[in-house]
Amino acid sequence: MKQSINLVIENALQELRTAGTESDGYEIRILLSDVLGVEPSVLMFGEVEMDEAQEKQFHESLEKRKHHMPTDKILGHRGFYKYDFKVSEDVLTPRPDTEILVEAAIEKIKGKKLESGKILELGVGSGCIICSVLAEFSALNGVGVDISAQALAIAKENAKELGVEKRLDLCLGNWFDKDFLSLVGKEYDILLSNPPYIKSEEIKKLDEEVKQYDPLMALDGGQDGLESYRQIAMLAPSLVKNGGYVFLEVGENQSKDVCRIFNAAGFVTEEIRKDLSAIERCVVLKKMSCI
Ligand code: GLN
């Protein structure tokens, strides 16, 4: 049976609203386009016809959305920077704000002629950060570490999809472990990380979409949200070469504290970049040559 697209969307929005989930027409179009195997832009107006299997899939997607599952996790993929990345509940959803870290790292690698250098990402998750950077430079090599074997499996698939898997070593590890340095090695040109930075107390206030479907271990930064930064700063003098760089995503109002922690470890603040909401989101530090 043919139905008006606008009506399908309106009904879906009504269904979600009744269940207490906020959504919008764009989100429903994305879910519908996935079911129909067309681009969302095709679904601006006119009519659609779904067969039984498609009706069922659309209904199942709406059911998941009613339970606050975000669209990327319903679809199993999400656009980030220039690519589409596989995602699951085992990885943090790639956020547009994190693209700033990728852009900052790419600019620095070009500017400082580090194109054939070695980069390390701590907390690689879906791999969206390190794979995007590696894809930009064909002679760059990387190591990505995560505490979750499930996340590493997703990162591996994404690395394959982007054609960077031969230049990316993925390893299971915990930066709070004593033997962490022997696992990942030393003297990287660049260290990247979007570590967990939400204060433990604040986790319960997060949106259901985040709280229920992003892994807690990718969010919880301990009592003051800064525990992982302190640990990374302790390791960074060994992990990073003299004159090398550290790129960190930080939470709202954390940039000063994070810089202070790294300054005390022998790094100078090079730059602080703001995100799309003008929040200081990305901190760039350089290891001084004299330590
Ligand atoms: N940006 C995420 C959020 O605010 C948190 C990511 C992180 O802790 N690294 O939901």
CSV table of C-alpha atoms and ligand atoms in Angstrom, one decimal:
chain,number,residue,atom,x,y,z
A,1,MET,CA,0.0,0.0,0.0
A,2,LYS,CA,1.3,3.4,-1.0
A,3,GLN,CA,1.4,6.0,1.8
A,4,SER,CA,2.3,9.7,2.0
A,5,ILE,CA,5.9,10.1,3.3
A,6,ASN,CA,4.8,13.0,5.4
A,7,LEU,CA,2.1,11.0,7.0
A,8,VAL,CA,4.5,8.1,7.7
A,9,ILE,CA,6.8,10.5,9.4
A,10,GLU,CA,4.1,12.3,11.3
A,11,ASN,CA,2.7,9.0,12.6
A,12,ALA,CA,6.1,7.8,13.6
A,13,LEU,CA,6.8,11.0,15.5
A,14,GLN,CA,3.5,10.8,17.2
A,15,GLU,CA,4.2,7.2,18.2
A,16,LEU,CA,7.6,8.2,19.7
A,17,ARG,CA,6.1,11.2,21.4
A,18,THR,CA,3.5,9.1,23.1
A,19,ALA,CA,6.3,6.8,24.3
A,20,GLY,CA,8.2,9.8,25.7
A,21,THR,CA,11.0,10.0,23.2
A,22,GLU,CA,11.9,13.2,21.5
A,23,SER,CA,12.7,12.9,17.8
A,24,ASP,CA,12.4,14.9,14.6
A,25,GLY,CA,11.5,14.4,10.9
A,26,TYR,CA,15.1,14.2,9.9
A,27,GLU,CA,15.8,11.3,12.3
A,28,ILE,CA,12.7,9.4,11.1
A,29,ARG,CA,13.8,10.0,7.4
A,30,ILE,CA,17.1,8.4,8.2
A,31,LEU,CA,15.5,5.3,9.7
A,32,LEU,CA,13.1,5.1,6.8
A,33,SER,CA,15.8,5.6,4.2
A,34,ASP,CA,17.8,2.7,5.8
A,35,VAL,CA,14.7,0.4,5.6
A,36,LEU,CA,14.1,1.3,2.0
A,37,GLY,CA,17.7,1.4,0.9
A,38,VAL,CA,17.5,4.9,-0.5
A,39,GLU,CA,19.1,8.3,0.3
A,40,PRO,CA,17.2,10.3,3.0
A,41,SER,CA,17.0,13.2,0.5
A,42,VAL,CA,14.7,11.1,-1.7
A,43,LEU,CA,12.2,11.1,1.1
A,44,MET,CA,11.4,14.8,1.2
A,45,PHE,CA,7.9,14.4,-0.3
A,46,GLY,CA,5.7,12.0,-2.3
A,47,GLU,CA,4.7,8.5,-1.4
A,48,VAL,CA,6.4,5.3,-0.3
A,49,GLU,CA,5.5,1.7,-0.4
A,50,MET,CA,7.0,-0.8,2.1
A,51,ASP,CA,6.7,-4.5,1.7
A,52,GLU,CA,6.0,-6.6,4.8
A,53,ALA,CA,9.6,-7.1,5.7
A,54,GLN,CA,10.3,-3.4,5.4
A,55,GLU,CA,7.2,-2.5,7.5
A,56,LYS,CA,8.5,-4.9,10.1
A,57,GLN,CA,12.0,-3.4,10.1
A,58,PHE,CA,10.7,0.1,10.3
A,59,HIS,CA,8.5,-0.9,13.2
A,60,GLU,CA,11.5,-2.5,15.0
A,61,SER,CA,13.6,0.6,14.4
A,62,LEU,CA,10.9,2.8,16.0
A,63,GLU,CA,10.6,0.4,18.9
A,64,LYS,CA,14.4,0.7,19.5
A,65,ARG,CA,14.1,4.5,19.3
A,66,LYS,CA,11.3,4.4,21.8
A,67,HIS,CA,13.8,2.8,24.2
A,68,HIS,CA,16.1,5.8,23.5
A,69,MET,CA,18.5,3.9,21.3
A,70,PRO,CA,20.2,6.6,19.2
A,71,THR,CA,19.8,6.3,15.4
A,72,ASP,CA,23.4,5.5,14.7
A,73,LYS,CA,23.2,2.5,17.0
A,74,ILE,CA,20.0,1.4,15.4
A,75,LEU,CA,21.5,1.6,12.0
A,76,GLY,CA,24.9,0.3,13.1
A,77,HIS,CA,26.9,3.1,11.5
A,78,ARG,CA,27.6,6.8,11.8
A,79,GLY,CA,29.2,9.5,9.6
A,80,PHE,CA,32.3,11.1,11.1
A,81,TYR,CA,34.8,13.4,9.5
A,82,LYS,CA,34.9,12.1,5.9
A,83,TYR,CA,33.8,8.6,6.4
A,84,ASP,CA,31.1,6.2,7.6
A,85,PHE,CA,32.1,4.2,10.7
A,86,LYS,CA,30.6,1.0,12.0
A,87,VAL,CA,29.3,1.5,15.6
A,88,SER,CA,27.7,-0.6,18.3
A,89,GLU,CA,26.8,-0.4,21.9
A,90,ASP,CA,30.5,-1.3,22.6
A,91,VAL,CA,31.8,2.0,21.4
A,92,LEU,CA,31.2,5.6,22.1
A,93,THR,CA,29.1,7.2,19.3
A,94,PRO,CA,31.5,9.4,17.2
A,95,ARG,CA,30.5,13.1,17.9
A,96,PRO,CA,30.9,16.0,15.5
A,97,ASP,CA,32.8,17.9,18.2
A,98,THR,CA,35.5,15.2,18.0
A,99,GLU,CA,36.2,16.0,14.3
A,100,ILE,CA,38.0,19.1,15.7
A,101,LEU,CA,40.7,16.9,17.2
A,102,VAL,CA,41.1,15.0,13.9
A,103,GLU,CA,41.4,18.3,12.0
A,104,ALA,CA,43.9,19.7,14.5
A,105,ALA,CA,46.1,16.6,14.3
A,106,ILE,CA,46.0,16.5,10.5
A,107,GLU,CA,47.0,20.2,10.3
A,108,LYS,CA,49.9,19.6,12.7
A,109,ILE,CA,51.2,16.5,10.9
A,110,LYS,CA,51.2,18.4,7.6
A,111,GLY,CA,52.7,21.6,9.1
A,112,LYS,CA,55.5,19.7,11.0
A,113,LYS,CA,56.2,17.2,8.2
A,114,LEU,CA,55.3,14.2,10.4
A,115,GLU,CA,53.7,12.4,7.5
A,116,SER,CA,55.8,9.3,7.9
A,117,GLY,CA,55.7,9.4,11.7
A,118,LYS,CA,54.2,7.2,14.4
A,119,ILE,CA,50.9,8.0,16.2
A,120,LEU,CA,49.2,6.5,19.2
A,121,GLU,CA,45.6,6.7,20.3
A,122,LEU,CA,44.6,5.9,23.8
A,123,GLY,CA,41.0,4.7,24.0
A,124,VAL,CA,40.5,4.0,20.4
A,125,GLY,CA,36.8,2.9,20.6
A,126,SER,CA,35.3,2.7,17.1
A,127,GLY,CA,38.7,3.9,15.6
A,128,CYS,CA,37.1,6.9,14.1
A,129,ILE,CA,39.9,9.3,15.2
A,130,ILE,CA,43.0,7.3,14.4
A,131,CYS,CA,41.6,5.8,11.2
A,132,SER,CA,40.6,9.3,9.9
A,133,VAL,CA,44.1,10.6,10.6
A,134,LEU,CA,45.8,7.5,9.1
A,135,ALA,CA,43.7,7.7,5.9
A,136,GLU,CA,45.0,11.1,5.3
A,137,PHE,CA,48.7,10.1,5.1
A,138,SER,CA,49.8,6.9,3.4
A,139,ALA,CA,53.2,6.6,5.2
A,140,LEU,CA,51.9,7.3,8.7
A,141,ASN,CA,51.7,4.3,11.2
A,142,GLY,CA,49.6,4.0,14.3
A,143,VAL,CA,48.9,2.1,17.4
A,144,GLY,CA,45.4,2.1,18.9
A,145,VAL,CA,44.7,0.9,22.5
A,146,ASP,CA,41.5,0.1,24.2
A,147,ILE,CA,40.4,-1.7,27.3
A,148,SER,CA,37.5,-3.4,25.4
A,149,ALA,CA,38.1,-6.3,23.1
A,150,GLN,CA,34.7,-5.7,21.6
A,151,ALA,CA,35.6,-2.1,20.8
A,152,LEU,CA,38.8,-3.3,19.2
A,153,ALA,CA,36.9,-5.7,16.9
A,154,ILE,CA,34.8,-2.7,15.7
A,155,ALA,CA,37.9,-0.6,15.2
A,156,LYS,CA,39.5,-3.4,13.2
A,157,GLU,CA,36.5,-3.5,10.8
A,158,ASN,CA,36.6,0.3,10.4
A,159,ALA,CA,40.3,0.2,9.7
A,160,LYS,CA,39.8,-2.4,7.0
A,161,GLU,CA,36.9,-0.4,5.5
A,162,LEU,CA,39.2,2.7,5.3
A,163,GLY,CA,42.1,0.6,4.0
A,164,VAL,CA,44.4,1.5,6.9
A,165,GLU,CA,44.5,-1.8,8.7
A,166,LYS,CA,48.1,-2.6,7.6
A,167,ARG,CA,49.3,0.6,9.3
A,168,LEU,CA,47.3,0.2,12.5
A,169,ASP,CA,48.2,-2.1,15.4
A,170,LEU,CA,45.3,-2.5,17.7
A,171,CYS,CA,46.1,-3.7,21.3
A,172,LEU,CA,44.1,-4.5,24.3
A,173,GLY,CA,45.3,-2.6,27.3
A,174,ASN,CA,44.5,-0.5,30.3
A,175,TRP,CA,46.5,2.7,30.9
A,176,PHE,CA,46.2,2.3,34.6
A,177,ASP,CA,48.1,-1.0,34.4
A,178,LYS,CA,51.7,-1.1,35.6
A,179,ASP,CA,53.2,-2.7,32.5
A,180,PHE,CA,51.3,-0.4,30.1
A,181,LEU,CA,54.4,1.2,28.6
A,182,SER,CA,56.0,-2.1,27.7
A,183,LEU,CA,52.8,-3.0,25.9
A,184,VAL,CA,52.5,0.1,23.7
A,185,GLY,CA,56.1,1.2,23.3
A,186,LYS,CA,57.5,4.8,23.5
A,187,GLU,CA,58.6,7.8,21.5
A,188,TYR,CA,55.5,8.5,19.4
A,189,ASP,CA,55.4,11.7,17.3
A,190,ILE,CA,51.8,12.2,18.3
A,191,LEU,CA,49.5,11.0,21.1
A,192,LEU,CA,45.7,11.3,20.6
A,193,SER,CA,43.0,10.7,23.1
A,194,ASN,CA,39.3,11.3,23.8
A,195,PRO,CA,39.4,9.7,27.2
A,196,PRO,CA,36.5,9.3,29.6
A,197,TYR,CA,36.0,12.7,31.2
A,198,ILE,CA,32.5,12.9,32.7
A,199,LYS,CA,32.5,13.2,36.5
A,200,SER,CA,31.1,9.9,38.0
A,201,GLU,CA,28.4,11.9,39.8
A,202,GLU,CA,27.2,13.5,36.5
A,203,ILE,CA,26.7,10.2,34.6
A,204,LYS,CA,23.2,9.8,35.9
A,205,LYS,CA,22.2,13.2,34.5
A,206,LEU,CA,23.2,12.3,31.0
A,207,ASP,CA,20.6,11.8,28.2
A,208,GLU,CA,19.2,8.2,28.1
A,209,GLU,CA,20.7,7.9,24.6
A,210,VAL,CA,24.2,8.4,26.1
A,211,LYS,CA,23.7,6.7,29.5
A,212,GLN,CA,22.2,3.6,28.2
A,213,TYR,CA,23.9,3.1,24.8
A,214,ASP,CA,27.5,4.5,25.1
A,215,PRO,CA,29.8,2.3,27.2
A,216,LEU,CA,30.1,3.6,30.7
A,217,MET,CA,33.9,3.0,30.7
A,218,ALA,CA,34.2,5.4,27.8
A,219,LEU,CA,32.5,8.1,29.7
A,220,ASP,CA,33.3,7.9,33.4
A,221,GLY,CA,36.3,10.1,34.2
A,222,GLY,CA,36.2,9.4,38.0
A,223,GLN,CA,35.3,11.7,40.8
A,224,ASP,CA,36.5,15.0,39.2
A,225,GLY,CA,36.4,13.7,35.6
A,226,LEU,CA,40.2,14.1,35.3
A,227,GLU,CA,41.5,10.8,36.4
A,228,SER,CA,42.4,9.5,32.9
A,229,TYR,CA,44.1,12.8,32.0
A,230,ARG,CA,46.3,12.5,35.2
A,231,GLN,CA,47.3,9.0,34.3
A,232,ILE,CA,48.0,9.8,30.6
A,233,ALA,CA,50.1,12.8,31.7
A,234,MET,CA,52.1,10.5,33.9
A,235,LEU,CA,52.8,8.2,30.9
A,236,ALA,CA,53.1,10.9,28.2
A,237,PRO,CA,56.7,11.9,28.9
A,238,SER,CA,57.7,8.3,27.9
A,239,LEU,CA,55.1,7.8,25.2
A,240,VAL,CA,55.9,11.0,23.3
A,241,LYS,CA,59.2,12.1,21.7
A,242,ASN,CA,60.8,15.4,22.6
A,243,GLY,CA,59.1,18.0,20.4
A,244,GLY,CA,56.1,15.6,19.9
A,245,TYR,CA,52.5,16.5,20.3
A,246,VAL,CA,49.5,15.5,22.4
A,247,PHE,CA,45.9,16.1,21.2
A,248,LEU,CA,43.2,15.7,23.8
A,249,GLU,CA,39.5,16.1,23.7
A,250,VAL,CA,38.3,17.7,27.0
A,251,GLY,CA,34.9,18.2,28.7
A,252,GLU,CA,33.3,21.6,29.3
A,253,ASN,CA,35.4,23.7,31.6
A,254,GLN,CA,38.2,21.2,31.8
A,255,SER,CA,40.7,22.8,29.4
A,256,LYS,CA,42.5,24.8,32.1
A,257,ASP,CA,42.8,21.8,34.5
A,258,VAL,CA,44.0,19.5,31.7
A,259,CYS,CA,46.6,22.0,30.5
A,260,ARG,CA,47.8,22.5,34.1
A,261,ILE,CA,48.2,18.7,34.5
A,262,PHE,CA,50.2,18.4,31.3
A,263,ASN,CA,52.2,21.5,31.9
A,264,ALA,CA,53.4,20.0,35.2
A,265,ALA,CA,54.4,16.9,33.2
A,266,GLY,CA,56.7,18.9,30.9
A,267,PHE,CA,54.3,19.8,28.1
A,268,VAL,CA,53.5,23.3,26.9
A,269,THR,CA,50.1,24.4,25.7
A,270,GLU,CA,50.2,25.0,22.0
A,271,GLU,CA,46.6,25.6,21.2
A,272,ILE,CA,43.0,25.2,22.5
A,273,ARG,CA,40.2,24.7,20.0
A,274,LYS,CA,36.5,25.4,20.5
A,275,ASP,CA,33.8,23.1,19.4
A,276,LEU,CA,30.6,23.9,17.4
A,277,SER,CA,29.0,25.3,20.5
A,278,ALA,CA,32.1,27.5,21.3
A,279,ILE,CA,33.1,25.2,24.2
A,280,GLU,CA,36.9,24.7,24.6
A,281,ARG,CA,37.0,21.0,23.4
A,282,CYS,CA,40.5,20.2,22.1
A,283,VAL,CA,43.8,20.8,23.8
A,284,VAL,CA,47.1,20.6,21.9
A,285,LEU,CA,50.3,20.3,23.9
A,286,LYS,CA,53.9,20.0,22.9
A,287,LYS,CA,56.6,18.0,24.8
A,288,MET,CA,59.4,20.4,25.6
A,289,SER,CA,62.8,19.2,24.3
A,290,CYS,CA,64.7,19.7,27.5
A,291,ILE,CA,63.1,17.1,29.7
B,1,GLN,N1,31.4,13.8,24.7
B,1,GLN,C1,30.8,12.8,25.4
B,1,GLN,C2,29.6,13.3,26.1
B,1,GLN,O1,29.5,14.4,26.6
B,1,GLN,C3,31.8,12.2,26.5
B,1,GLN,C4,32.9,11.6,25.9
B,1,GLN,C5,34.0,11.3,26.8
B,1,GLN,O2,33.8,11.1,28.1
B,1,GLN,N2,35.2,11.2,26.3
B,1,GLN,O3,28.6,12.6,26.2
